[in-house]
Tab-separated table of C-alpha atoms in Angstrom:
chain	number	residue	atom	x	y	z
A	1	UNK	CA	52.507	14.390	2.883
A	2	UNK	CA	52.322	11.175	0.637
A	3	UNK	CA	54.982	8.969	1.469
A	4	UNK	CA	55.288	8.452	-2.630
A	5	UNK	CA	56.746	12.112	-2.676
A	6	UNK	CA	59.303	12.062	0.465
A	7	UNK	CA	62.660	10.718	-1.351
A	8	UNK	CA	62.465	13.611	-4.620
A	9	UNK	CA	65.311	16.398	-3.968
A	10	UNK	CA	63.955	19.052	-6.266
A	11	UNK	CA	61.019	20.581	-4.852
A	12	UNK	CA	59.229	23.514	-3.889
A	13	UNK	CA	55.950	25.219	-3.335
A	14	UNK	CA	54.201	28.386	-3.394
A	15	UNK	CA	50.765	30.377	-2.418
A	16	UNK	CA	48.120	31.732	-4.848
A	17	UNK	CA	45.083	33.760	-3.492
A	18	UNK	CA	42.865	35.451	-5.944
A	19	UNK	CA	44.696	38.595	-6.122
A	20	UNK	CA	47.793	37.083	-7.357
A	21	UNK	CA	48.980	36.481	-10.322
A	22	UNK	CA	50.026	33.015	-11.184
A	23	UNK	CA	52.683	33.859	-13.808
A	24	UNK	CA	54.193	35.550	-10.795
A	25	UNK	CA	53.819	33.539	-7.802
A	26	UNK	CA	54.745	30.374	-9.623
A	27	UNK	CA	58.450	29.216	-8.440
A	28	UNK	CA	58.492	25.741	-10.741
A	29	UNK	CA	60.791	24.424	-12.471
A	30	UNK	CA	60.847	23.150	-16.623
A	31	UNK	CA	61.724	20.116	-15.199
A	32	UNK	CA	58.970	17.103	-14.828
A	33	UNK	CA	57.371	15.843	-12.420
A	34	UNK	CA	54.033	16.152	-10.140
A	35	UNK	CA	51.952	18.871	-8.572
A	36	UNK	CA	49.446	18.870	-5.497
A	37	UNK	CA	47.257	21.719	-5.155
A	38	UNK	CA	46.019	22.234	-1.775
A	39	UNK	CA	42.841	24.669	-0.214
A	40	UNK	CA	44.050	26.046	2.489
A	41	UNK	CA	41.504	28.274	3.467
A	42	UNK	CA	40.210	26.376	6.754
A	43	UNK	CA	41.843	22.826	6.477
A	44	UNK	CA	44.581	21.875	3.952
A	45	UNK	CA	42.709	19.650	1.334
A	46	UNK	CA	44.177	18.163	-1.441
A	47	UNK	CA	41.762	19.354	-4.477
A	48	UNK	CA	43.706	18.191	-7.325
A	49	UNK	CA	47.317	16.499	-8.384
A	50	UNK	CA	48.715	16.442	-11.968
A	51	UNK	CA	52.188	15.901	-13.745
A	52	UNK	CA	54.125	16.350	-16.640
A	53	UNK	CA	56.261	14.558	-18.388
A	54	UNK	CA	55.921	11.834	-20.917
A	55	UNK	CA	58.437	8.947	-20.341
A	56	UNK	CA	59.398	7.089	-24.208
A	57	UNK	CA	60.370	3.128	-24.432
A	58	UNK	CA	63.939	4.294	-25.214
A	59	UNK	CA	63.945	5.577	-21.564
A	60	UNK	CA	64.315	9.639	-22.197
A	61	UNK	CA	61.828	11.839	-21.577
A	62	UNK	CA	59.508	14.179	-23.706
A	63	UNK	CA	58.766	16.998	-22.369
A	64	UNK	CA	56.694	20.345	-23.495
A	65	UNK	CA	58.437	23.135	-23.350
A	66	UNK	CA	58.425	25.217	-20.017
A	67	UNK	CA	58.003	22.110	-17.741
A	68	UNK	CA	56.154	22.104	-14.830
A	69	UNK	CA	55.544	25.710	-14.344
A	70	UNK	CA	54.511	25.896	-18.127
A	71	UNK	CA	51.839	23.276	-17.145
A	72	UNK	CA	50.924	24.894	-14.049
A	73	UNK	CA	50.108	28.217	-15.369
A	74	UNK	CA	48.928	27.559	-18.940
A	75	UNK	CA	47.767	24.129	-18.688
A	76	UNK	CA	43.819	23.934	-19.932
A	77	UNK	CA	41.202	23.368	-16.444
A	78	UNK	CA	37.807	24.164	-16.553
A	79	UNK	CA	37.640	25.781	-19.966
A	80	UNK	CA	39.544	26.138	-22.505
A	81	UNK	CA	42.372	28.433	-21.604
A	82	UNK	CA	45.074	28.542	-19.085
A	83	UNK	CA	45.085	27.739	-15.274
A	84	UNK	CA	46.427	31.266	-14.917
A	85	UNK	CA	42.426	32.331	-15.786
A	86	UNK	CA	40.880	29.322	-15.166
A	87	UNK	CA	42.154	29.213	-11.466
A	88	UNK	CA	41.361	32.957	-10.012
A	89	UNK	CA	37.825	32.450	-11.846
A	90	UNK	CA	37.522	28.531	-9.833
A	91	UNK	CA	38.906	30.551	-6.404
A	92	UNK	CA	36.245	33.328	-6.546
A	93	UNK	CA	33.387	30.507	-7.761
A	94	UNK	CA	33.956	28.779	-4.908
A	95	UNK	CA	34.951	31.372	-2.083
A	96	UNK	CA	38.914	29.965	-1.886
A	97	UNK	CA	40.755	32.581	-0.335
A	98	UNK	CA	44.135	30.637	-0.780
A	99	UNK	CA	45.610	27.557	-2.567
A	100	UNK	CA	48.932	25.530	-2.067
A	101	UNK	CA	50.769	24.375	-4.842
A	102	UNK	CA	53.219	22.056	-4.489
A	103	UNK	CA	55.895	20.242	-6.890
A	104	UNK	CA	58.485	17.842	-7.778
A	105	UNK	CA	60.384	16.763	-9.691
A	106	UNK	CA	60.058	13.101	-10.767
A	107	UNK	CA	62.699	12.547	-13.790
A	108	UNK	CA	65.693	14.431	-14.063
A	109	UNK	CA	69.544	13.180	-13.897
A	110	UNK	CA	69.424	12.103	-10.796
A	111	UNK	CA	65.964	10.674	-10.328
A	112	UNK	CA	63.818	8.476	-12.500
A	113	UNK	CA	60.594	8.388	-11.671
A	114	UNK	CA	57.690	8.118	-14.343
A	115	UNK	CA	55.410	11.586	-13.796
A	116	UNK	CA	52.173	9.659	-14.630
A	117	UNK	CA	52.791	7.083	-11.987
A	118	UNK	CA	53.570	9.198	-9.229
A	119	UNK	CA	50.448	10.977	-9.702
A	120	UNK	CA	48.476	7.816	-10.066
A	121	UNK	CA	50.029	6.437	-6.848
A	122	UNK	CA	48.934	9.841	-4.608
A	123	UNK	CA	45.217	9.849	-6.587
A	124	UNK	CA	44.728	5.817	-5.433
A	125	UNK	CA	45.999	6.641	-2.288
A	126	UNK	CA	43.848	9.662	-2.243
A	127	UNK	CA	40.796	7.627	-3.455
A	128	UNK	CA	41.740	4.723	-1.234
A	129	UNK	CA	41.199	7.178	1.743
A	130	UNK	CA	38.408	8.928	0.599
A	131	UNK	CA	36.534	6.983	-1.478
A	132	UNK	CA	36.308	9.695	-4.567
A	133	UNK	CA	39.470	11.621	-6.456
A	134	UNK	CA	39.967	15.285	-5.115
A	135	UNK	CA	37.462	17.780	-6.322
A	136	UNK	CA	39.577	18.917	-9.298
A	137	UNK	CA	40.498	15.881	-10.984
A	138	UNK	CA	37.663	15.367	-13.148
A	139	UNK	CA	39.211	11.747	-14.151
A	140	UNK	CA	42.529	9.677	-14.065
């Protein structure tokens, strides 16, 4: 665990293997914040983090509707439709029998935490360590 994630009180996690359906496994919240997706199939790797969230100069928050499990299952990766497709299709390409998704929430009314910067503190930690950004973050 990144030690940027340890003090946020609204969290959870879930599985997704290839049979699943990621409408249905998804337990996130429409609240904002970051997500780590791990492969869990031999070692847990991290393979990608994003977020969600968009903080203004007036200090509130814009959000998209439906949060972070709105961006977790229809979010645009490796084509041009939803992580809900995209994901199964990235699984089976690359024989993943099982991710881990995992997620906070950053910014809410008790905790005010910028989205974007939590997720650009885990990838430079991340890249710090490994010299590269996990396999499915194309760029930050």
């Amino acid at each position: 665990m990144y030690k940027e994630l340890e003090g946020f009180k609204v969290k959870n996690q879930f599985s997704l293997t290839i049979e699943d359906s990621l409408e249905e496994v998804c337990n996130a919240t429409e609240g904002s914040g970051v997500f780590l997706v791990y492969d869990v199939a031999e070692a847990k790797e991290l393979i990608m983090v994003g977020s969600t969230g968009t903080v203004q100069n007036d200090g509130t928050l814009k959000t998209k509707n439906g949060g972070l499990y709105d961006k977790i299952v229809n979010g645009h990766q490796f084509a041009k439709t939803g992580r809900k497709y995209s994901w199964p299709a990235q699984m089976k390409k690359e024989e993943i029998s099982r991710l881990e998704v995992v997620w906070y929430e950053t910014f809410n009314d008790d905790t005010k935490v910028i989205p974007t910067f939590v997720e650009g503190q885990v990838l430079q930690n991340f890249l710090s360590e490994n010299a590269k950004l996990p396999r499915w973050n194309v760029a930050f």
